[in-house]
mmCIF file of C-alpha atoms in Angstrom:
data_model
loop_
_atom_site.group_PDB
_atom_site.id
_atom_site.type_symbol
_atom_site.label_atom_id
_atom_site.label_comp_id
_atom_site.label_asym_id
_atom_site.label_seq_id
_atom_site.Cartn_x
_atom_site.Cartn_y
_atom_site.Cartn_z
ATOM 1 C CA ASP V 942 106.948 182.240 130.086
ATOM 2 C CA LEU V 943 110.203 180.536 129.145
ATOM 3 C CA ILE V 944 110.332 182.282 125.769
ATOM 4 C CA LYS V 945 110.018 185.807 127.187
ATOM 5 C CA LEU V 946 111.785 184.829 130.452
ATOM 6 C CA LYS V 947 108.942 186.411 132.384
ATOM 7 C CA ILE V 948 106.869 185.344 135.403
ATOM 8 C CA VAL V 949 103.236 185.290 134.247
ATOM 9 C CA GLY V 950 101.521 184.530 137.538
ATOM 10 C CA VAL V 951 101.951 183.677 141.203
ATOM 11 C CA SER V 952 99.438 181.515 143.073
ATOM 12 C CA ASN V 953 98.019 182.848 146.333
ATOM 13 C CA LYS V 954 97.560 179.324 147.664
ATOM 14 C CA PRO V 955 99.151 175.921 147.012
ATOM 15 C CA ILE V 956 98.130 174.350 143.698
ATOM 16 C CA LEU V 957 98.581 170.876 145.197
ATOM 17 C CA SER V 958 98.313 169.606 148.778
ATOM 18 C CA ARG V 959 99.933 166.721 150.614
ATOM 19 C CA GLY V 960 98.040 163.452 150.735
ATOM 20 C CA CYS V 961 96.183 161.930 153.661
ATOM 21 C CA LEU V 962 97.986 160.162 156.507
ATOM 22 C CA GLY V 963 99.684 156.977 155.325
ATOM 23 C CA SER V 964 99.516 157.824 151.620
ATOM 24 C CA PHE V 965 102.552 157.914 149.339
ATOM 25 C CA ASP V 966 102.545 161.723 149.445
ATOM 26 C CA ASP V 967 101.618 162.450 153.072
ATOM 27 C CA SER V 968 104.898 164.244 153.886
ATOM 28 C CA ALA V 969 105.503 166.334 150.738
ATOM 29 C CA VAL V 970 104.377 166.973 147.163
ATOM 30 C CA ILE V 971 107.062 168.345 144.854
ATOM 31 C CA PRO V 972 106.117 169.393 141.290
ATOM 32 C CA SER V 973 108.384 167.817 138.703
ATOM 33 C CA HIS V 974 106.935 168.453 135.234
ATOM 34 C CA VAL V 975 103.796 169.885 133.587
ATOM 35 C CA LEU V 976 102.695 168.699 130.151
ATOM 36 C CA LYS V 977 99.511 169.518 128.219
ATOM 37 C CA ILE V 978 97.809 166.347 127.011
ATOM 38 C CA GLY V 979 94.648 167.047 125.034
ATOM 39 C CA ARG V 980 92.805 169.820 126.863
ATOM 40 C CA ARG V 981 94.251 169.055 130.307
ATOM 41 C CA TYR V 982 97.501 169.920 132.022
ATOM 42 C CA HIS V 983 99.220 166.933 133.618
ATOM 43 C CA LEU V 984 101.315 167.808 136.662
ATOM 44 C CA TYR V 985 103.719 164.975 137.420
ATOM 45 C CA TYR V 986 104.939 165.301 140.986
ATOM 46 C CA VAL V 987 107.086 163.529 143.559
ATOM 47 C CA GLY V 988 105.182 162.307 146.589
ATOM 48 C CA TRP V 989 107.268 161.761 149.741
ATOM 49 C CA THR V 990 106.597 159.854 152.911
ATOM 50 C CA GLN V 991 108.955 159.494 155.845
ATOM 51 C CA GLY V 992 110.731 156.280 156.740
ATOM 52 C CA LYS V 993 112.259 154.928 159.935
ATOM 53 C CA LYS V 994 115.444 153.093 158.892
ATOM 54 C CA VAL V 995 115.803 155.268 155.794
ATOM 55 C CA PRO V 996 114.758 158.937 155.857
ATOM 56 C CA PHE V 997 112.145 158.842 153.077
ATOM 57 C CA PHE V 998 110.376 156.985 150.293
ATOM 58 C CA SER V 999 109.199 158.682 147.104
ATOM 59 C CA ASN V 1000 106.958 157.875 144.151
ATOM 60 C CA VAL V 1001 105.614 159.771 141.143
ATOM 61 C CA GLY V 1002 102.036 161.012 141.310
ATOM 62 C CA LEU V 1003 99.807 162.769 138.795
ATOM 63 C CA ALA V 1004 97.367 165.648 139.159
ATOM 64 C CA THR V 1005 95.459 167.334 136.330
ATOM 65 C CA SER V 1006 93.807 170.668 135.646
ATOM 66 C CA SER V 1007 92.065 172.449 132.779
ATOM 67 C CA ASN V 1008 94.160 175.537 133.608
ATOM 68 C CA ILE V 1009 97.961 175.586 133.881
ATOM 69 C CA PHE V 1010 97.611 177.700 137.053
ATOM 70 C CA GLY V 1011 95.393 175.100 138.711
ATOM 71 C CA PRO V 1012 93.755 174.080 140.818
ATOM 72 C CA TYR V 1013 95.101 170.578 140.227
ATOM 73 C CA ARG V 1014 93.198 167.463 141.193
ATOM 74 C CA LYS V 1015 95.077 164.244 141.977
ATOM 75 C CA LEU V 1016 94.301 161.410 139.613
ATOM 76 C CA SER V 1017 94.474 158.872 142.458
ATOM 77 C CA THR V 1018 95.580 158.353 146.046
ATOM 78 C CA SER V 1019 98.096 155.890 144.579
ATOM 79 C CA PRO V 1020 101.225 156.793 142.593
ATOM 80 C CA ILE V 1021 101.333 156.341 138.827
ATOM 81 C CA LEU V 1022 104.974 155.208 139.079
ATOM 82 C CA GLY V 1023 106.385 153.546 142.169
ATOM 83 C CA LYS V 1024 108.366 150.613 143.464
ATOM 84 C CA SER V 1025 108.726 147.675 141.083
ATOM 85 C CA LYS V 1026 111.101 144.816 140.391
ATOM 86 C CA PHE V 1027 113.166 147.301 138.363
ATOM 87 C CA ASP V 1028 112.858 150.148 140.880
ATOM 88 C CA PRO V 1029 112.772 148.422 144.275
ATOM 89 C CA TYR V 1030 113.487 151.398 146.568
ATOM 90 C CA PHE V 1031 112.051 154.616 145.156
ATOM 91 C CA VAL V 1032 111.410 156.682 142.046
ATOM 92 C CA ALA V 1033 111.411 160.470 141.946
ATOM 93 C CA THR V 1034 111.801 163.546 139.710
ATOM 94 C CA CYS V 1035 110.702 163.063 136.118
ATOM 95 C CA PHE V 1036 110.482 164.617 132.679
ATOM 96 C CA VAL V 1037 107.708 163.462 130.317
ATOM 97 C CA ASN V 1038 108.137 163.778 126.568
ATOM 98 C CA LYS V 1039 105.561 163.296 123.769
ATOM 99 C CA ILE V 1040 106.710 160.795 121.136
ATOM 100 C CA LYS V 1041 104.991 159.309 118.047
ATOM 101 C CA LYS V 1042 103.414 156.298 119.789
ATOM 102 C CA GLY V 1043 102.717 157.882 123.172
ATOM 103 C CA TYR V 1044 104.948 159.271 125.903
ATOM 104 C CA GLU V 1045 108.321 158.548 127.420
ATOM 105 C CA MET V 1046 109.260 159.376 130.987
ATOM 106 C CA TYR V 1047 112.802 159.923 132.198
ATOM 107 C CA TYR V 1048 112.895 159.529 135.962
ATOM 108 C CA THR V 1049 115.125 159.095 138.983
ATOM 109 C CA SER V 1050 115.493 155.521 140.266
ATOM 110 C CA ASN V 1051 117.180 154.572 143.524
ATOM 111 C CA LEU V 1052 119.261 151.402 143.169
ATOM 112 C CA PHE V 1053 119.959 150.880 146.882
ATOM 113 C CA TRP V 1054 120.433 152.504 150.275
ATOM 114 C CA ARG V 1055 123.817 152.587 151.993
ATOM 115 C CA ARG V 1056 124.497 153.268 155.675
ATOM 116 C CA LYS V 1057 127.531 155.277 156.639
ATOM 117 C CA LYS V 1058 128.134 156.463 160.202
ATOM 118 C CA ASN V 1059 124.534 155.584 161.105
ATOM 119 C CA ILE V 1060 123.090 157.713 158.273
ATOM 120 C CA SER V 1061 121.253 156.229 155.276
ATOM 121 C CA TYR V 1062 122.181 157.465 151.793
ATOM 122 C CA PRO V 1063 120.422 156.558 148.522
ATOM 123 C CA ARG V 1064 122.236 155.879 145.233
ATOM 124 C CA TYR V 1065 120.158 156.873 142.220
ATOM 125 C CA LEU V 1066 120.343 157.514 138.502
ATOM 126 C CA ILE V 1067 118.145 158.200 135.465
ATOM 127 C CA LYS V 1068 115.918 155.550 133.854
ATOM 128 C CA LYS V 1069 113.250 155.610 131.162
ATOM 129 C CA CYS V 1070 109.752 154.110 130.766
ATOM 130 C CA PHE V 1071 106.890 154.304 128.222
ATOM 131 C CA SER V 1072 103.150 155.059 128.220
ATOM 132 C CA LYS V 1073 100.492 155.197 125.515
ATOM 133 C CA ASN V 1074 98.364 157.700 127.455
ATOM 134 C CA GLY V 1075 100.689 159.518 129.884
ATOM 135 C CA ILE V 1076 99.049 157.767 132.853
ATOM 136 C CA ASP V 1077 99.763 154.014 132.708
ATOM 137 C CA TRP V 1078 103.512 153.363 132.554
ATOM 138 C CA GLN V 1079 105.415 150.301 131.344
ATOM 139 C CA VAL V 1080 108.676 150.091 133.284
ATOM 140 C CA ASN V 1081 111.804 148.182 132.355
ATOM 141 C CA ASN V 1082 115.385 148.382 133.531
ATOM 142 C CA LYS V 1083 116.580 150.856 130.882
ATOM 143 C CA LYS V 1084 119.271 153.062 132.408
ATOM 144 C CA VAL V 1085 119.648 156.274 130.435
ATOM 145 C CA ILE V 1086 122.592 157.740 132.308
ATOM 146 C CA ASN V 1087 124.742 155.349 134.307
ATOM 147 C CA PHE V 1088 127.362 156.160 136.926
ATOM 148 C CA LYS V 1089 130.832 157.149 135.778
ATOM 149 C CA ASN V 1090 132.393 155.379 138.778
ATOM 150 C CA LYS V 1091 131.574 153.992 142.241
ATOM 151 C CA LYS V 1092 132.080 157.378 143.892
ATOM 152 C CA GLU V 1093 129.088 158.933 142.124
ATOM 153 C CA VAL V 1094 125.929 158.614 144.184
ATOM 154 C CA ALA V 1095 123.230 160.767 142.608
ATOM 155 C CA ILE V 1096 122.232 161.564 139.046
ATOM 156 C CA THR V 1097 118.873 163.302 139.216
ATOM 157 C CA ARG V 1098 116.403 165.791 137.767
ATOM 158 C CA PRO V 1099 116.266 164.835 134.093
ATOM 159 C CA TRP V 1100 115.280 167.586 131.684
ATOM 160 C CA ILE V 1101 115.325 167.703 127.893
ATOM 161 C CA ILE V 1102 115.741 170.865 125.835
ATOM 162 C CA SER V 1103 116.222 171.576 122.149
ATOM 163 C CA ILE V 1104 119.504 173.185 121.126
ATOM 164 C CA LYS V 1105 120.047 173.841 117.422
ATOM 165 C CA LYS V 1106 117.232 171.388 116.536
ATOM 166 C CA ARG V 1107 118.824 168.671 118.660
ATOM 167 C CA LEU V 1108 117.307 167.202 121.853
ATOM 168 C CA VAL V 1109 119.761 167.362 124.757
ATOM 169 C CA MET V 1110 119.421 166.093 128.334
#
């Protein structure tokens, strides 16, 4: 409970499991954001799979439940947000916000991989996309927070809160 700053429950077992071999989430599932849409809770999560020349690939998946404590059932074995012409390498952590005409998602987008001393490093920032139903997303190339300079490599984990009636990321 974020109002009372109190833990209201602890699950005895995982509320979400990794996907089957070869799926976008076969190596890890990392909860990113929960939002109630209608009578169901939508758990947006990052699905990871391992790579060979780069250490990992990630996409955004969706699982739903009638209870915030789960169990959650994956909507699909495919991600709801993944590689595209605007996000060619990976997408990750997200925050979903209800707006008048649907939903907006702020998410991490990797722009490229760089190799340094035989180690691959991603360079990612925050982008935004839109959905009418919270499931089907229309992506574009809208960067919400861009890099300050070439030395910055990672801007991640978007979150929006209200401070004095003003939305702040």
